[in-house]
């Protein structure tokens, strides 16, 4: 069988069996193991992670799968069906910041971060397949890094605590892929639990599972991919981070987490005050969301989501026209709340919708996009699911 990119699993959902078949066709040998890591949705707590704040993500029921085996020559060979299927071979000893390009920076970065931390992993053949859309704000990059981290440590039989793996996967994305990301995505992918969100304190690393039983509440979380794409590596995300740092510095605090009262912000100039206000209020919204969930009042998340969106649009200035329209159209058609997700300037909107209104809400968003002559949005039902695991 040909080892090409157009075998089974090109479209639709990925399965471990299909990915393993592809591995066998590439290497004429069975794999030593199969691992999966999910993408994530952040329920609430946006642009708080790098401000030592609170976030409330959950792992998605969409995975990136890594099928692998060891190799003895110190080479990491990676292929991804989503990247055309061609092999990229990298000498582990030559991986360093600035030395790898393209999507292979993620698996290469993980190998580099693990080895730099003294964790004895070596060469491997890794074959990757995924049903996570890329650049849609569902953290396909973290899924790739986390699945690779599990695969390499699994292949070499080293046990690393999940919180350490999350930190190392983050280091990989920061140092080798050059993306100034926070810890949230990696924790969500590695620590997620079915029907739970993960309350994560980005200052201390403390985390706690919070029940999020959507089906019994008759609710759905709908991810609306607006079709516009973000690039975290572009200047605007970095600019927001710098603005937050400047605001903290001006206030004489280590991070904006220290802001607890709005009166604390009085000394800041207008733009910085607005940025800091978003962060402080967003932390409060995460706290309120957790209280609502603990009280079993899931629909109370709705107004919090919509308030988060308004704050990201007006104070933090990271929304984009398609997101504003998707929020307005969905909440106008039954959604109890909606907000943009992710870094901003593109990606997806998250809407909390009663089951009975889901069809109407989808149609309203699609109609609003058609009115603007924008490409049709796509929809995905987000189910809080299990974190990364070994499948075989
Ligand atoms: P997001 O994490 O929101 O999906 P990013 O821009 O952070 O968006 O990450 C997307 C990048 O991650 C892709 O450009 C690619 O480099 C890498 N990536 C994600 N999934 C895959 C995959 N299945 N195969 C190869 N590379 C992938
Ligand atoms: Mg990413």
CSV table of N, CA and C in Angstrom, one decimal, residues 112-200:
chain,number,residue,atom,x,y,z
A,112,UNK,N,12.7,18.5,21.7
A,112,UNK,CA,13.7,19.4,22.3
A,112,UNK,C,13.5,19.8,23.7
A,113,UNK,N,12.2,20.2,24.0
A,113,UNK,CA,11.9,20.6,25.4
A,113,UNK,C,12.0,19.4,26.4
A,114,UNK,N,11.6,18.2,26.0
A,114,UNK,CA,11.8,17.1,26.9
A,114,UNK,C,13.2,16.8,27.1
A,115,UNK,N,14.0,16.8,26.1
A,115,UNK,CA,15.4,16.5,26.2
A,115,UNK,C,16.2,17.6,27.0
A,116,UNK,N,15.8,18.8,26.7
A,116,UNK,CA,16.4,19.9,27.5
A,116,UNK,C,16.1,19.9,29.0
A,117,UNK,N,15.0,19.2,29.3
A,117,UNK,CA,14.6,19.1,30.7
A,117,UNK,C,15.2,17.8,31.3
A,118,UNK,N,16.1,17.1,30.5
A,118,UNK,CA,16.8,15.9,31.0
A,118,UNK,C,15.9,14.7,31.0
A,119,UNK,N,14.8,14.7,30.2
A,119,UNK,CA,14.0,13.5,30.0
A,119,UNK,C,14.5,12.7,28.8
A,120,UNK,N,14.8,11.5,29.1
A,120,UNK,CA,15.5,10.7,28.1
A,120,UNK,C,14.6,10.1,27.0
A,121,UNK,N,14.3,10.9,26.1
A,121,UNK,CA,13.6,10.4,24.9
A,121,UNK,C,14.5,10.5,23.7
A,122,UNK,N,14.3,9.6,22.7
A,122,UNK,CA,15.2,9.5,21.6
A,122,UNK,C,14.4,9.6,20.3
A,123,UNK,N,15.0,9.0,19.2
A,123,UNK,CA,14.4,9.1,17.9
A,123,UNK,C,13.0,8.4,17.8
A,124,UNK,N,12.3,8.7,16.8
A,124,UNK,CA,10.9,8.1,16.6
A,124,UNK,C,10.4,8.3,15.2
A,125,UNK,N,9.6,7.4,14.8
A,125,UNK,CA,8.7,7.6,13.6
A,125,UNK,C,7.3,7.9,14.1
A,126,UNK,N,6.8,9.1,13.7
A,126,UNK,CA,5.5,9.5,14.2
A,126,UNK,C,4.6,9.8,13.0
A,127,UNK,N,3.4,9.3,13.0
A,127,UNK,CA,2.5,9.5,11.9
A,127,UNK,C,1.2,10.2,12.6
A,128,UNK,N,0.8,11.3,12.0
A,128,UNK,CA,-0.2,12.1,12.6
A,128,UNK,C,-1.5,12.3,11.8
A,129,UNK,N,-2.6,12.1,12.4
A,129,UNK,CA,-3.9,12.4,11.7
A,129,UNK,C,-4.8,13.1,12.7
A,130,UNK,N,-5.7,13.9,12.2
A,130,UNK,CA,-6.5,14.8,13.1
A,130,UNK,C,-7.8,15.2,12.5
A,131,UNK,N,-8.8,15.4,13.4
A,131,UNK,CA,-10.0,16.0,12.9
A,131,UNK,C,-10.3,17.3,13.5
A,132,UNK,N,-9.2,17.9,14.0
A,132,UNK,CA,-9.3,19.3,14.6
A,132,UNK,C,-9.0,20.3,13.5
A,133,UNK,N,-9.9,21.2,13.2
A,133,UNK,CA,-9.6,22.3,12.3
A,133,UNK,C,-8.4,23.1,12.8
A,134,UNK,N,-7.6,23.5,11.9
A,134,UNK,CA,-6.4,24.3,12.3
A,134,UNK,C,-6.7,25.8,12.3
A,135,UNK,N,-6.2,26.5,13.3
A,135,UNK,CA,-6.3,28.0,13.3
A,135,UNK,C,-7.7,28.5,13.6
A,136,UNK,N,-8.6,27.6,14.0
A,136,UNK,CA,-10.0,27.9,14.3
A,136,UNK,C,-10.2,28.3,15.8
A,137,UNK,N,-9.1,28.4,16.6
A,137,UNK,CA,-9.2,28.7,18.0
A,137,UNK,C,-9.5,27.5,18.8
A,138,UNK,N,-9.4,26.3,18.3
A,138,UNK,CA,-9.6,25.0,19.0
A,138,UNK,C,-8.3,24.4,19.5
A,139,UNK,N,-7.2,25.1,19.3
A,139,UNK,CA,-5.9,24.7,19.8
A,139,UNK,C,-5.5,23.3,19.2
A,140,UNK,N,-5.5,23.2,17.9
A,140,UNK,CA,-4.9,22.1,17.3
A,140,UNK,C,-3.4,22.0,17.5
A,141,UNK,N,-2.8,23.2,17.7
A,141,UNK,CA,-1.3,23.2,17.9
A,141,UNK,C,-1.0,22.6,19.3
A,142,UNK,N,-1.8,22.9,20.3
A,142,UNK,CA,-1.6,22.2,21.6
A,142,UNK,C,-1.8,20.7,21.6
A,143,UNK,N,-2.9,20.3,20.8
A,143,UNK,CA,-3.2,18.9,20.7
A,143,UNK,C,-2.0,18.2,20.0
A,144,UNK,N,-1.4,18.8,19.0
A,144,UNK,CA,-0.2,18.2,18.4
A,144,UNK,C,1.0,18.1,19.4
A,145,UNK,N,1.2,19.2,20.1
A,145,UNK,CA,2.3,19.2,21.1
A,145,UNK,C,2.0,18.1,22.2
A,146,UNK,N,0.8,18.1,22.7
A,146,UNK,CA,0.5,17.2,23.8
A,146,UNK,C,0.5,15.7,23.4
A,147,UNK,N,0.0,15.4,22.2
A,147,UNK,CA,0.0,14.1,21.7
A,147,UNK,C,1.4,13.6,21.5
A,148,UNK,N,2.2,14.5,20.9
A,148,UNK,CA,3.6,14.2,20.7
A,148,UNK,C,4.4,13.9,22.0
A,149,UNK,N,4.1,14.7,23.0
A,149,UNK,CA,4.7,14.6,24.3
A,149,UNK,C,4.3,13.2,25.0
A,150,UNK,N,3.1,12.8,24.9
A,150,UNK,CA,2.7,11.5,25.4
A,150,UNK,C,3.3,10.4,24.6
A,151,UNK,N,3.4,10.6,23.3
A,151,UNK,CA,4.0,9.5,22.4
A,151,UNK,C,5.4,9.3,22.7
A,152,UNK,N,6.2,10.4,22.8
A,152,UNK,CA,7.6,10.3,23.0
A,152,UNK,C,7.9,9.7,24.4
A,153,UNK,N,7.2,10.2,25.4
A,153,UNK,CA,7.5,9.7,26.8
A,153,UNK,C,7.0,8.2,26.9
A,154,UNK,N,5.9,7.9,26.2
A,154,UNK,CA,5.3,6.6,26.2
A,154,UNK,C,6.3,5.6,25.5
A,155,UNK,N,6.8,6.0,24.3
A,155,UNK,CA,7.7,5.1,23.6
A,155,UNK,C,9.0,4.8,24.4
A,156,UNK,N,9.4,5.8,25.2
A,156,UNK,CA,10.7,5.6,25.9
A,156,UNK,C,10.4,5.3,27.4
A,157,UNK,N,9.2,5.0,27.7
A,157,UNK,CA,8.9,4.5,29.0
A,157,UNK,C,9.2,5.4,30.2
A,158,UNK,N,9.1,6.7,30.0
A,158,UNK,CA,9.4,7.6,31.1
A,158,UNK,C,8.1,8.2,31.6
A,159,UNK,N,7.9,8.2,32.9
A,159,UNK,CA,6.7,8.7,33.5
A,159,UNK,C,6.9,10.2,33.8
A,160,UNK,N,6.1,11.1,33.2
A,160,UNK,CA,6.3,12.5,33.6
A,160,UNK,C,4.9,13.0,34.0
A,161,UNK,N,4.8,13.7,35.1
A,161,UNK,CA,3.4,14.2,35.6
A,161,UNK,C,2.8,15.1,34.5
A,162,UNK,N,1.5,15.0,34.4
A,162,UNK,CA,0.8,15.7,33.3
A,162,UNK,C,1.0,17.2,33.4
A,163,UNK,N,1.1,17.7,34.6
A,163,UNK,CA,1.3,19.2,34.7
A,163,UNK,C,2.7,19.6,34.2
A,164,UNK,N,3.7,18.7,34.4
A,164,UNK,CA,5.0,19.0,33.9
A,164,UNK,C,5.0,18.9,32.3
A,165,UNK,N,4.3,17.9,31.8
A,165,UNK,CA,4.2,17.7,30.4
A,165,UNK,C,3.5,18.9,29.7
A,166,UNK,N,2.5,19.5,30.4
A,166,UNK,CA,1.9,20.7,29.9
A,166,UNK,C,2.9,21.8,29.8
A,167,UNK,N,3.6,22.0,30.9
A,167,UNK,CA,4.6,23.1,30.9
A,167,UNK,C,5.7,22.9,29.8
A,168,UNK,N,6.1,21.6,29.6
A,168,UNK,CA,7.1,21.4,28.6
A,168,UNK,C,6.5,21.6,27.1
A,169,UNK,N,5.3,21.2,26.9
A,169,UNK,CA,4.6,21.4,25.6
A,169,UNK,C,4.5,22.9,25.4
A,170,UNK,N,4.2,23.6,26.4
A,170,UNK,CA,4.1,25.1,26.2
A,170,UNK,C,5.5,25.6,25.9
A,171,UNK,N,6.6,25.2,26.6
A,171,UNK,CA,7.9,25.6,26.2
A,171,UNK,C,8.2,25.3,24.8
A,172,UNK,N,7.8,24.2,24.3
A,172,UNK,CA,8.1,23.8,22.9
A,172,UNK,C,7.4,24.8,22.0
A,173,UNK,N,6.1,25.1,22.2
A,173,UNK,CA,5.4,26.0,21.3
A,173,UNK,C,6.0,27.4,21.4
A,174,UNK,N,6.4,27.8,22.6
A,174,UNK,CA,7.0,29.1,22.7
A,174,UNK,C,8.4,29.2,22.1
A,175,UNK,N,9.3,28.3,22.4
A,175,UNK,CA,10.7,28.4,22.0
A,175,UNK,C,10.9,28.0,20.6
A,176,UNK,N,10.3,26.9,20.2
A,176,UNK,CA,10.7,26.3,18.8
A,176,UNK,C,9.7,26.8,17.8
A,177,UNK,N,8.4,26.8,18.2
A,177,UNK,CA,7.4,27.3,17.2
A,177,UNK,C,7.3,28.9,17.2
A,178,UNK,N,7.8,29.5,18.3
A,178,UNK,CA,7.9,30.9,18.3
A,178,UNK,C,6.5,31.6,18.6
A,179,UNK,N,5.6,30.9,19.3
A,179,UNK,CA,4.3,31.5,19.6
A,179,UNK,C,4.3,31.8,21.1
A,180,UNK,N,4.0,33.0,21.5
A,180,UNK,CA,4.0,33.4,22.9
A,180,UNK,C,2.7,33.0,23.6
A,181,UNK,N,2.5,31.6,23.7
A,181,UNK,CA,1.2,31.1,24.2
A,181,UNK,C,1.2,31.0,25.8
A,182,UNK,N,0.1,30.8,26.3
A,182,UNK,CA,-0.1,30.6,27.8
A,182,UNK,C,-0.2,29.1,28.0
A,183,UNK,N,-0.4,28.7,29.3
A,183,UNK,CA,-0.4,27.3,29.7
A,183,UNK,C,-1.8,26.6,29.5
A,184,UNK,N,-2.8,27.4,29.3
A,184,UNK,CA,-4.2,26.9,29.4
A,184,UNK,C,-4.4,25.7,28.4
A,185,UNK,N,-4.0,25.9,27.1
A,185,UNK,CA,-4.4,25.0,26.1
A,185,UNK,C,-3.8,23.6,26.4
A,186,UNK,N,-2.6,23.6,26.9
A,186,UNK,CA,-1.9,22.3,27.2
A,186,UNK,C,-2.5,21.6,28.4
A,187,UNK,N,-2.9,22.4,29.4
A,187,UNK,CA,-3.6,21.8,30.6
A,187,UNK,C,-4.9,21.3,30.2
A,188,UNK,N,-5.7,22.0,29.4
A,188,UNK,CA,-7.0,21.5,29.0
A,188,UNK,C,-6.9,20.2,28.2
A,189,UNK,N,-5.9,20.1,27.3
A,189,UNK,CA,-5.8,18.9,26.5
A,189,UNK,C,-5.3,17.7,27.3
A,190,UNK,N,-4.5,18.0,28.3
A,190,UNK,CA,-3.9,16.9,29.1
A,190,UNK,C,-4.7,16.5,30.3
A,191,UNK,N,-5.5,17.5,30.9
A,191,UNK,CA,-6.2,17.3,32.2
A,191,UNK,C,-7.7,17.2,32.1
A,192,UNK,N,-8.2,17.4,30.9
A,192,UNK,CA,-9.7,17.4,30.7
A,192,UNK,C,-10.4,16.1,31.2
A,193,UNK,N,-11.6,16.3,31.6
A,193,UNK,CA,-12.5,15.1,32.0
A,193,UNK,C,-13.8,15.2,31.3
A,194,UNK,N,-14.4,14.1,31.0
A,194,UNK,CA,-15.8,14.2,30.4
A,194,UNK,C,-16.8,14.9,31.3
A,195,UNK,N,-17.6,15.7,30.6
A,195,UNK,CA,-18.7,16.5,31.3
A,195,UNK,C,-18.1,17.4,32.4
A,196,UNK,N,-16.9,17.8,32.3
A,196,UNK,CA,-16.3,18.8,33.3
A,196,UNK,C,-15.5,19.8,32.5
A,197,UNK,N,-15.5,21.0,33.1
A,197,UNK,CA,-14.6,22.1,32.6
A,197,UNK,C,-13.5,22.1,33.7
A,198,UNK,N,-12.4,22.7,33.3
A,198,UNK,CA,-11.2,22.8,34.2
A,198,UNK,C,-10.9,24.2,34.6
A,199,UNK,N,-11.2,24.4,35.9
A,199,UNK,CA,-10.8,25.8,36.4
A,199,UNK,C,-9.3,25.8,36.7
A,200,UNK,N,-8.6,26.7,36.0
A,200,UNK,CA,-7.2,26.7,36.1
A,200,UNK,C,-6.8,28.1,36.6
